Every structure is written in C-alpha cells, then in structure tokens.
PDB file of C-alpha atoms in Angstrom:
ATOM      1  CA  MET A   1       0.000   0.000   0.000  1.00 59.00           C
ATOM      2  CA  PHE A   2       2.838   2.401   0.841  1.00 55.00           C
ATOM      3  CA  GLN A   3       4.522   1.792  -2.519  1.00 63.00           C
ATOM      4  CA  PHE A   4       1.185   2.195  -4.291  1.00 62.00           C
ATOM      5  CA  SER A   5       0.600   5.556  -2.565  1.00 62.00           C
ATOM      6  CA  ILE A   6       4.039   6.852  -3.572  1.00 64.00           C
ATOM      7  CA  LYS A   7       3.561   5.723  -7.179  1.00 66.00           C
ATOM      8  CA  ARG A   8       0.221   7.528  -7.228  1.00 67.00           C
ATOM      9  CA  LEU A   9       1.886  10.747  -6.164  1.00 66.00           C
ATOM     10  CA  TRP A  10       4.471  10.507  -8.944  1.00 68.00           C
ATOM     11  CA  ARG A  11       1.796   9.867 -11.581  1.00 76.00           C
ATOM     12  CA  ASP A  12       0.193  13.243 -10.889  1.00 78.00           C
ATOM     13  CA  PRO A  13       1.890  15.981 -12.990  1.00 85.00           C
ATOM     14  CA  VAL A  14       0.550  18.794 -10.786  1.00 86.00           C
ATOM     15  CA  ARG A  15       2.065  17.232  -7.672  1.00 88.00           C
ATOM     16  CA  ASN A  16       5.315  16.602  -9.521  1.00 90.00           C
ATOM     17  CA  ILE A  17       5.527  20.263 -10.510  1.00 93.00           C
ATOM     18  CA  LEU A  18       4.782  21.399  -6.944  1.00 93.00           C
ATOM     19  CA  PHE A  19       7.404  18.962  -5.608  1.00 93.00           C
ATOM     20  CA  CYS A  20      10.074  20.408  -7.919  1.00 94.00           C
ATOM     21  CA  VAL A  21       9.079  23.999  -7.155  1.00 95.00           C
ATOM     22  CA  ILE A  22       9.430  23.416  -3.402  1.00 96.00           C
ATOM     23  CA  LEU A  23      12.647  21.419  -3.816  1.00 95.00           C
ATOM     24  CA  PHE A  24      14.427  24.238  -5.640  1.00 95.00           C
ATOM     25  CA  TYR A  25      12.517  27.228  -4.285  1.00 94.00           C
ATOM     26  CA  PRO A  26      15.126  28.171  -1.591  1.00 93.00           C
ATOM     27  CA  LEU A  27      17.674  28.750  -4.369  1.00 93.00           C
ATOM     28  CA  ILE A  28      15.766  31.894  -5.389  1.00 91.00           C
ATOM     29  CA  GLU A  29      17.179  33.663  -2.334  1.00 89.00           C
ATOM     30  CA  ILE A  30      20.711  33.046  -3.617  1.00 89.00           C
ATOM     31  CA  VAL A  31      19.853  35.103  -6.704  1.00 88.00           C
ATOM     32  CA  PHE A  32      18.758  37.903  -4.358  1.00 85.00           C
ATOM     33  CA  PHE A  33      22.131  37.752  -2.535  1.00 84.00           C
ATOM     34  CA  LEU A  34      24.068  37.759  -5.810  1.00 86.00           C
ATOM     35  CA  LYS A  35      22.179  40.843  -6.992  1.00 83.00           C
ATOM     36  CA  ASN A  36      23.061  42.650  -3.750  1.00 76.00           C
ATOM     37  CA  ILE A  37      26.720  41.618  -4.002  1.00 79.00           C
ATOM     38  CA  ILE A  38      26.883  43.088  -7.512  1.00 82.00           C
ATOM     39  CA  VAL A  39      25.768  46.475  -6.154  1.00 79.00           C
ATOM     40  CA  GLY A  40      28.369  46.415  -3.375  1.00 71.00           C
ATOM     41  CA  ASP A  41      27.150  44.276  -0.455  1.00 73.00           C
ATOM     42  CA  SER A  42      29.666  42.158   1.450  1.00 73.00           C
ATOM     43  CA  VAL A  43      29.868  38.430   0.735  1.00 78.00           C
ATOM     44  CA  LEU A  44      28.600  36.525   3.753  1.00 77.00           C
ATOM     45  CA  LEU A  45      30.197  33.363   4.997  1.00 84.00           C
ATOM     46  CA  PRO A  46      28.352  30.515   3.204  1.00 87.00           C
ATOM     47  CA  ASP A  47      26.613  29.243   6.346  1.00 88.00           C
ATOM     48  CA  TYR A  48      25.178  32.688   7.032  1.00 87.00           C
ATOM     49  CA  SER A  49      23.600  32.861   3.579  1.00 87.00           C
ATOM     50  CA  PHE A  50      21.609  29.706   4.362  1.00 91.00           C
ATOM     51  CA  PHE A  51      17.868  29.866   3.687  1.00 92.00           C
ATOM     52  CA  LEU A  52      16.742  29.411   7.310  1.00 92.00           C
ATOM     53  CA  MET A  53      18.966  32.281   8.430  1.00 88.00           C
ATOM     54  CA  CYS A  54      16.365  34.751   7.047  1.00 79.00           C
ATOM     55  CA  LYS A  55      19.092  37.147   5.911  1.00 74.00           C
ATOM     56  CA  SER A  56      17.129  38.637   3.009  1.00 68.00           C
ATOM     57  CA  ALA A  57      16.447  41.766   5.024  1.00 58.00           C
ATOM     58  CA  GLY A  58      14.628  44.652   3.396  1.00 55.00           C
ATOM     59  CA  ILE A  59      11.882  42.530   1.853  1.00 61.00           C
ATOM     60  CA  GLY A  60      10.364  41.210   5.075  1.00 56.00           C
ATOM     61  CA  HIS A  61      11.882  37.727   4.797  1.00 72.00           C
ATOM     62  CA  MET A  62       9.480  37.127   1.930  1.00 82.00           C
ATOM     63  CA  PHE A  63      11.220  33.992   0.677  1.00 87.00           C
ATOM     64  CA  GLN A  64      10.926  32.187   4.019  1.00 88.00           C
ATOM     65  CA  SER A  65       7.365  33.396   4.593  1.00 86.00           C
ATOM     66  CA  LEU A  66       6.105  32.062   1.260  1.00 90.00           C
ATOM     67  CA  LEU A  67       7.489  28.612   1.995  1.00 92.00           C
ATOM     68  CA  LEU A  68       7.086  28.157   5.749  1.00 92.00           C
ATOM     69  CA  TRP A  69       3.881  30.060   6.455  1.00 91.00           C
ATOM     70  CA  PHE A  70       1.943  28.116   3.832  1.00 93.00           C
ATOM     71  CA  MET A  71       3.650  24.776   4.358  1.00 94.00           C
ATOM     72  CA  PRO A  72       0.401  22.980   5.396  1.00 94.00           C
ATOM     73  CA  LEU A  73      -1.207  23.885   2.063  1.00 94.00           C
ATOM     74  CA  TYR A  74       1.691  22.422   0.120  1.00 95.00           C
ATOM     75  CA  CYS A  75       1.714  19.277   2.260  1.00 93.00           C
ATOM     76  CA  LEU A  76      -2.038  18.838   1.884  1.00 93.00           C
ATOM     77  CA  LEU A  77      -1.828  19.135  -1.892  1.00 93.00           C
ATOM     78  CA  LEU A  78       1.045  16.670  -2.021  1.00 93.00           C
ATOM     79  CA  THR A  79       0.064  14.019   0.510  1.00 91.00           C
ATOM     80  CA  ALA A  80      -3.530  14.396   1.732  1.00 91.00           C
ATOM     81  CA  ASP A  81      -5.727  15.158  -1.258  1.00 90.00           C
ATOM     82  CA  ASP A  82      -5.507  11.566  -2.472  1.00 89.00           C
ATOM     83  CA  CYS A  83      -7.256  10.422   0.740  1.00 91.00           C
ATOM     84  CA  ILE A  84     -10.202  12.663  -0.099  1.00 91.00           C
ATOM     85  CA  GLU A  85     -10.122  11.456  -3.711  1.00 90.00           C
ATOM     86  CA  ASP A  86     -10.219   7.822  -2.522  1.00 88.00           C
ATOM     87  CA  TYR A  87     -13.361   8.569  -0.529  1.00 90.00           C
ATOM     88  CA  LYS A  88     -15.135  10.423  -3.333  1.00 89.00           C
ATOM     89  CA  ILE A  89     -14.538   7.805  -6.045  1.00 89.00           C
ATOM     90  CA  GLY A  90     -15.069   4.797  -3.755  1.00 87.00           C
ATOM     91  CA  LEU A  91     -11.497   3.519  -4.002  1.00 86.00           C
ATOM     92  CA  ARG A  92     -11.043   3.812  -0.238  1.00 88.00           C
ATOM     93  CA  ASN A  93     -13.491   0.978   0.512  1.00 88.00           C
ATOM     94  CA  ILE A  94     -11.942  -1.262  -2.149  1.00 89.00           C
ATOM     95  CA  ILE A  95      -8.444  -0.790  -0.719  1.00 88.00           C
ATOM     96  CA  ILE A  96      -9.633  -1.237   2.880  1.00 89.00           C
ATOM     97  CA  SER A  97     -11.445  -4.462   1.959  1.00 89.00           C
ATOM     98  CA  LYS A  98      -8.141  -5.832   0.660  1.00 89.00           C
ATOM     99  CA  ILE A  99      -5.612  -4.660   3.249  1.00 89.00           C
ATOM    100  CA  GLY A 100      -7.727  -3.520   6.220  1.00 90.00           C
ATOM    101  CA  LYS A 101      -8.292  -0.063   7.632  1.00 91.00           C
ATOM    102  CA  LYS A 102      -5.297  -0.238   9.971  1.00 92.00           C
ATOM    103  CA  LYS A 103      -2.791  -0.669   7.125  1.00 92.00           C
ATOM    104  CA  TYR A 104      -4.655   1.881   5.019  1.00 92.00           C
ATOM    105  CA  VAL A 105      -4.365   4.600   7.668  1.00 94.00           C
ATOM    106  CA  GLN A 106      -0.816   3.670   8.659  1.00 94.00           C
ATOM    107  CA  SER A 107       0.467   3.710   5.084  1.00 92.00           C
ATOM    108  CA  HIS A 108      -0.999   7.151   4.397  1.00 93.00           C
ATOM    109  CA  LEU A 109       0.454   8.579   7.605  1.00 95.00           C
ATOM    110  CA  ILE A 110       3.904   7.122   6.913  1.00 94.00           C
ATOM    111  CA  LYS A 111       3.753   8.358   3.317  1.00 93.00           C
ATOM    112  CA  SER A 112       2.778  11.881   4.335  1.00 95.00           C
ATOM    113  CA  PHE A 113       5.529  12.187   6.950  1.00 96.00           C
ATOM    114  CA  LEU A 114       8.368  10.718   4.885  1.00 95.00           C
ATOM    115  CA  TYR A 115       7.412  12.520   1.670  1.00 94.00           C
ATOM    116  CA  SER A 116       7.233  15.936   3.357  1.00 95.00           C
ATOM    117  CA  PHE A 117      10.268  15.350   5.587  1.00 97.00           C
ATOM    118  CA  ILE A 118      12.482  14.255   2.693  1.00 96.00           C
ATOM    119  CA  LEU A 119      11.225  17.036   0.420  1.00 96.00           C
ATOM    120  CA  ILE A 120      11.899  19.864   2.902  1.00 97.00           C
ATOM    121  CA  LEU A 121      15.210  18.419   4.079  1.00 97.00           C
ATOM    122  CA  GLY A 122      16.270  17.957   0.461  1.00 97.00           C
ATOM    123  CA  ALA A 123      15.339  21.553  -0.412  1.00 97.00           C
ATOM    124  CA  LEU A 124      17.304  22.929   2.537  1.00 97.00           C
ATOM    125  CA  MET A 125      20.346  20.737   1.937  1.00 97.00           C
ATOM    126  CA  ILE A 126      20.458  21.728  -1.740  1.00 97.00           C
ATOM    127  CA  ASN A 127      20.330  25.373  -0.682  1.00 96.00           C
ATOM    128  CA  LEU A 128      23.108  24.845   1.869  1.00 96.00           C
ATOM    129  CA  LEU A 129      25.312  23.021  -0.659  1.00 96.00           C
ATOM    130  CA  ILE A 130      24.870  25.664  -3.370  1.00 95.00           C
ATOM    131  CA  ASN A 131      25.588  28.410  -0.835  1.00 92.00           C
ATOM    132  CA  HIS A 132      28.881  26.738   0.036  1.00 92.00           C
ATOM    133  CA  ILE A 133      29.770  26.457  -3.649  1.00 93.00           C
ATOM    134  CA  ILE A 134      28.803  29.972  -4.751  1.00 91.00           C
ATOM    135  CA  PHE A 135      29.858  31.912  -1.642  1.00 86.00           C
ATOM    136  CA  ARG A 136      33.007  29.942  -0.930  1.00 86.00           C
ATOM    137  CA  GLY A 137      35.557  32.408   0.322  1.00 78.00           C
ATOM    138  CA  GLY A 138      33.016  34.806   1.786  1.00 74.00           C
ATOM    139  CA  GLN A 139      34.356  36.424   4.956  1.00 72.00           C
ATOM    140  CA  PHE A 140      31.612  38.625   6.384  1.00 70.00           C
ATOM    141  CA  SER A 141      29.921  37.419   9.579  1.00 69.00           C
ATOM    142  CA  PRO A 142      26.988  39.294  11.160  1.00 65.00           C
ATOM    143  CA  PHE A 143      27.545  37.674  14.558  1.00 62.00           C
ATOM    144  CA  ASP A 144      29.624  38.574  17.605  1.00 53.00           C
ATOM    145  CA  ASP A 145      32.879  39.709  16.085  1.00 53.00           C
ATOM    146  CA  GLU A 146      34.216  40.481  19.551  1.00 57.00           C
ATOM    147  CA  GLY A 147      33.474  37.060  20.993  1.00 59.00           C
ATOM    148  CA  ILE A 148      30.728  38.253  23.321  1.00 65.00           C
ATOM    149  CA  TYR A 149      27.852  35.743  23.274  1.00 68.00           C
ATOM    150  CA  ILE A 150      24.382  35.969  24.782  1.00 71.00           C
ATOM    151  CA  SER A 151      24.412  32.281  25.796  1.00 77.00           C
ATOM    152  CA  LYS A 152      26.509  29.126  25.635  1.00 83.00           C
ATOM    153  CA  PHE A 153      24.162  27.732  22.988  1.00 84.00           C
ATOM    154  CA  TYR A 154      24.571  30.846  20.871  1.00 82.00           C
ATOM    155  CA  GLU A 155      28.344  30.550  21.201  1.00 82.00           C
ATOM    156  CA  TRP A 156      28.156  26.894  20.126  1.00 85.00           C
ATOM    157  CA  GLU A 157      26.102  27.901  17.068  1.00 86.00           C
ATOM    158  CA  VAL A 158      28.664  30.514  16.045  1.00 84.00           C
ATOM    159  CA  LEU A 159      31.536  28.048  16.490  1.00 86.00           C
ATOM    160  CA  HIS A 160      29.720  25.269  14.558  1.00 89.00           C
ATOM    161  CA  PRO A 161      27.643  27.056  11.899  1.00 90.00           C
ATOM    162  CA  LEU A 162      27.432  24.184   9.395  1.00 93.00           C
ATOM    163  CA  LEU A 163      26.331  21.610  11.980  1.00 95.00           C
ATOM    164  CA  THR A 164      23.858  24.134  13.383  1.00 93.00           C
ATOM    165  CA  ASN A 165      22.279  24.616   9.960  1.00 95.00           C
ATOM    166  CA  VAL A 166      21.981  20.873   9.435  1.00 96.00           C
ATOM    167  CA  ILE A 167      20.354  20.348  12.861  1.00 96.00           C
ATOM    168  CA  PHE A 168      17.844  23.151  12.323  1.00 96.00           C
ATOM    169  CA  SER A 169      17.095  21.758   8.865  1.00 97.00           C
ATOM    170  CA  VAL A 170      16.237  18.380  10.387  1.00 97.00           C
ATOM    171  CA  ILE A 171      14.052  20.051  13.032  1.00 96.00           C
ATOM    172  CA  THR A 172      12.225  22.111  10.404  1.00 96.00           C
ATOM    173  CA  SER A 173      11.692  19.040   8.211  1.00 97.00           C
ATOM    174  CA  PHE A 174      10.430  17.023  11.190  1.00 97.00           C
ATOM    175  CA  VAL A 175       7.808  19.625  12.113  1.00 97.00           C
ATOM    176  CA  CYS A 176       6.745  19.894   8.460  1.00 96.00           C
ATOM    177  CA  GLY A 177       6.378  16.119   8.405  1.00 97.00           C
ATOM    178  CA  LEU A 178       4.164  16.282  11.489  1.00 97.00           C
ATOM    179  CA  ILE A 179       1.861  18.946  10.043  1.00 97.00           C
ATOM    180  CA  SER A 180       1.637  16.846   6.889  1.00 97.00           C
ATOM    181  CA  MET A 181       0.435  13.919   9.030  1.00 97.00           C
ATOM    182  CA  VAL A 182      -2.075  16.235  10.727  1.00 97.00           C
ATOM    183  CA  GLY A 183      -3.509  17.104   7.324  1.00 96.00           C
ATOM    184  CA  THR A 184      -3.576  13.474   6.218  1.00 96.00           C
ATOM    185  CA  ILE A 185      -5.370  12.132   9.289  1.00 97.00           C
ATOM    186  CA  SER A 186      -7.833  15.019   9.000  1.00 96.00           C
ATOM    187  CA  ALA A 187      -8.472  14.105   5.356  1.00 95.00           C
ATOM    188  CA  ILE A 188      -9.011  10.459   6.284  1.00 94.00           C
ATOM    189  CA  MET A 189     -11.491  11.395   9.009  1.00 94.00           C
ATOM    190  CA  ILE A 190     -13.401  14.311   7.485  1.00 92.00           C
ATOM    191  CA  HIS A 191     -13.300  14.010   3.646  1.00 88.00           C
ATOM    192  CA  ASN A 192     -14.258  17.668   3.205  1.00 92.00           C
ATOM    193  CA  LYS A 193     -11.391  19.602   1.651  1.00 92.00           C
ATOM    194  CA  LYS A 194     -12.394  23.022   3.009  1.00 93.00           C
ATOM    195  CA  ILE A 195     -12.722  21.754   6.583  1.00 96.00           C
ATOM    196  CA  VAL A 196      -9.493  19.741   6.362  1.00 96.00           C
ATOM    197  CA  TYR A 197      -7.542  22.720   5.042  1.00 95.00           C
ATOM    198  CA  GLY A 198      -9.076  24.993   7.676  1.00 95.00           C
ATOM    199  CA  ILE A 199      -8.229  22.707  10.609  1.00 95.00           C
ATOM    200  CA  THR A 200      -4.673  22.140   9.421  1.00 96.00           C
ATOM    201  CA  MET A 201      -3.989  25.827   8.827  1.00 95.00           C
ATOM    202  CA  VAL A 202      -5.362  26.751  12.267  1.00 96.00           C
ATOM    203  CA  LEU A 203      -3.121  24.166  13.953  1.00 96.00           C
ATOM    204  CA  TRP A 204      -0.168  25.641  12.040  1.00 96.00           C
ATOM    205  CA  PHE A 205      -0.889  29.355  12.387  1.00 94.00           C
ATOM    206  CA  VAL A 206      -1.811  29.419  16.083  1.00 94.00           C
ATOM    207  CA  PRO A 207       1.759  28.421  17.141  1.00 93.00           C
ATOM    208  CA  PHE A 208       3.150  30.835  14.545  1.00 90.00           C
ATOM    209  CA  LEU A 209       1.205  33.764  15.967  1.00 89.00           C
ATOM    210  CA  GLN A 210       2.072  33.108  19.616  1.00 88.00           C
ATOM    211  CA  ARG A 211       4.459  35.457  21.428  1.00 86.00           C
ATOM    212  CA  LYS A 212       6.961  32.593  21.447  1.00 88.00           C
ATOM    213  CA  SER A 213       6.439  31.760  17.808  1.00 90.00           C
ATOM    214  CA  LEU A 214       6.990  28.409  16.148  1.00 91.00           C
ATOM    215  CA  MET A 215       9.157  30.319  13.665  1.00 90.00           C
ATOM    216  CA  TYR A 216      11.858  30.606  16.359  1.00 90.00           C
ATOM    217  CA  LEU A 217      12.289  26.845  16.113  1.00 91.00           C
ATOM    218  CA  PHE A 218      13.223  27.131  12.435  1.00 92.00           C
ATOM    219  CA  GLN A 219      15.808  29.920  12.642  1.00 89.00           C
ATOM    220  CA  PRO A 220      19.427  29.071  13.516  1.00 89.00           C
ATOM    221  CA  HIS A 221      21.788  31.663  14.988  1.00 82.00           C
ATOM    222  CA  SER A 222      18.932  33.699  16.428  1.00 78.00           C
ATOM    223  CA  GLU A 223      18.855  35.415  19.811  1.00 73.00           C
ATOM    224  CA  TYR A 224      16.512  32.754  21.172  1.00 75.00           C
ATOM    225  CA  VAL A 225      18.203  30.305  23.534  1.00 76.00           C
ATOM    226  CA  LEU A 226      17.403  26.682  24.321  1.00 85.00           C
ATOM    227  CA  ASP A 227      15.120  27.678  27.191  1.00 85.00           C
ATOM    228  CA  THR A 228      12.900  29.330  24.597  1.00 86.00           C
ATOM    229  CA  ILE A 229      13.012  27.039  21.572  1.00 91.00           C
ATOM    230  CA  VAL A 230      12.978  23.618  23.292  1.00 92.00           C
ATOM    231  CA  PRO A 231       9.590  24.199  25.023  1.00 93.00           C
ATOM    232  CA  ILE A 232       8.178  25.462  21.709  1.00 94.00           C
ATOM    233  CA  GLY A 233       9.307  22.308  19.925  1.00 94.00           C
ATOM    234  CA  ILE A 234       8.043  19.978  22.636  1.00 96.00           C
ATOM    235  CA  SER A 235       4.643  21.659  23.033  1.00 96.00           C
ATOM    236  CA  VAL A 236       3.898  21.928  19.300  1.00 96.00           C
ATOM    237  CA  SER A 237       5.084  18.378  18.571  1.00 97.00           C
ATOM    238  CA  THR A 238       3.001  17.054  21.470  1.00 97.00           C
ATOM    239  CA  VAL A 239      -0.168  18.767  20.229  1.00 97.00           C
ATOM    240  CA  TYR A 240       0.340  17.427  16.706  1.00 97.00           C
ATOM    241  CA  LEU A 241       1.166  13.897  17.873  1.00 97.00           C
ATOM    242  CA  VAL A 242      -1.837  13.774  20.211  1.00 97.00           C
ATOM    243  CA  TYR A 243      -4.115  14.916  17.389  1.00 97.00           C
ATOM    244  CA  ILE A 244      -2.623  12.328  15.005  1.00 97.00           C
ATOM    245  CA  ILE A 245      -2.851   9.488  17.551  1.00 97.00           C
ATOM    246  CA  LEU A 246      -6.432  10.324  18.529  1.00 96.00           C
ATOM    247  CA  GLY A 247      -7.401  10.509  14.865  1.00 96.00           C
ATOM    248  CA  TYR A 248      -5.691   7.191  14.193  1.00 95.00           C
ATOM    249  CA  PHE A 249      -7.507   5.382  16.988  1.00 94.00           C
ATOM    250  CA  LYS A 250     -10.791   7.019  16.031  1.00 93.00           C
ATOM    251  CA  GLU A 251     -10.494   5.756  12.462  1.00 92.00           C
ATOM    252  CA  VAL A 252      -8.969   2.334  13.078  1.00 90.00           C
ATOM    253  CA  TYR A 253     -10.907   1.230  16.149  1.00 87.00           C
ATOM    254  CA  PHE A 254     -14.074   3.331  16.242  1.00 83.00           C
ATOM    255  CA  GLY A 255     -14.726   4.386  12.629  1.00 68.00           C
ATOM    256  CA  LYS A 256     -16.906   2.601  10.116  1.00 62.00           C
ATOM    257  CA  THR A 257     -15.214   0.687   7.333  1.00 50.00           C
ATOM    258  CA  SER A 258     -17.821   1.514   4.738  1.00 43.00           C
ATOM    259  CA  ILE A 259     -19.066   5.065   4.474  1.00 41.00           C
TER     260      ILE A 259
END
C-alpha cells in the first residue's frame, strides 16, 4: 500500500511540478544575494547565507514566509488530497477491503511524513550546498565579532555554523512532516477539503502567531536560547502527535469501514 501511494503521487503531474518547485525554491534567495553583491554588499560566509537564516532583510523575509507560512497547504496538496479522492470515487473501501483499515491509515500517515520530511530536508540541503559552492571564500559574519555571546548555545552555534544549519534543517523538516500527518489524518477522518484545510492551517498558524512563535524553532543563529526554543518544539510536537494518535484510533478502532 505504501509503494502504491508513492507511485500515485508521482503519476500526478501537478504534484510533480509542486514537488520540484518546493525542492528548488530556496535557491531563489541566492539570486537575491548575488544581486546585492553586484551592487556592493559584502559576501557573507556561506553558512550565514543559508535559507533558514532569514538574511534577506529589506523585503520582510518574503522567501521564508512564502514557503514556511503556507507549508500545510503544500503538504495537503502533495500528501492528503488523495485520501479525499479515494473517498469520493469509492477507491477507499476497495483498498480497505483488501488490506484492512489499519494498514490503510498507517500507510498514508507514513507516506505523508516521509514525503514531506524528505522534500523539505532535500530543499534545505540543496540550498546549503549551493551556498557553500557559490559563496566559498566569503568572509563577512553578522555575529559577535568580539566574541561576546548571549548564551553558551549561541556561542556553540557561532563556532559550529554548518552543523547548526543541518540540525535546524532536520528540526524544520520534522515539524513539516508532522503537520503533513495532521492534514492526512484530517483528510481520512473528514473528507471535506475546506474543513481539512481549515483545521490544518489553524493548527499551524496558532503556534506561529504566539508570542513565542513556532518560527523561532526554524531559525538558527537567532537570539533565542534553548530555554525558549525547546519548550516550543516539545509543546507543538506534542499537540500534533496527540491529534494524530487520537485521529488514528478514532479511524482504526471506532470508525466505520464503509461510508
């Protein structure tokens, strides 16, 4: 079932186009940096030109906002819409009669997490690699030239910028994978696209709009220390996992097989 779901995704040209757009989208910011360098800006160290650093100041971090703020919509289009399609055309009942509802739900949840996780991590790693190729030799650092650090964690980030970027990329990809699973379990339970999209966006935007925003969890080398970002990560992940688990048990053990 898992292999079938992945093959279905790759047969859809619209999803393939969206996949490629997201995969290479972070590279657009590099063009912005190159344009600024041409007009006289300093060349940042490669790790400080990384997409999650949000260094495209002057345009309101537009590049990051377009990707991260609307991530649930992209994940829903890529990994959850097929669950609603299955219900509408009656394929859901045929598949469940062959493999059982438990495997049906599990395979869709695994697919949605892995697909989104790998896509976002791939996009960020491509951006990081190209930054290191294009801006190799860059010397400008925007951080603590005098060695005065606001915390031990911040000092560690400055001393290990590449590893920091990789870790924050994995964290960002993990959370994106979770919100993708939230959308998928909602689609399996509800079948109404408008309601599914609404629920998923609310669960994404509420943490974003908090005073201690979810966005802090995605930005390396920021002023926010572990005491701030760890509770954000734990609380948001817990809410998403509880929602996913409750939805799973509702569908597998209390839902009707034929609808």
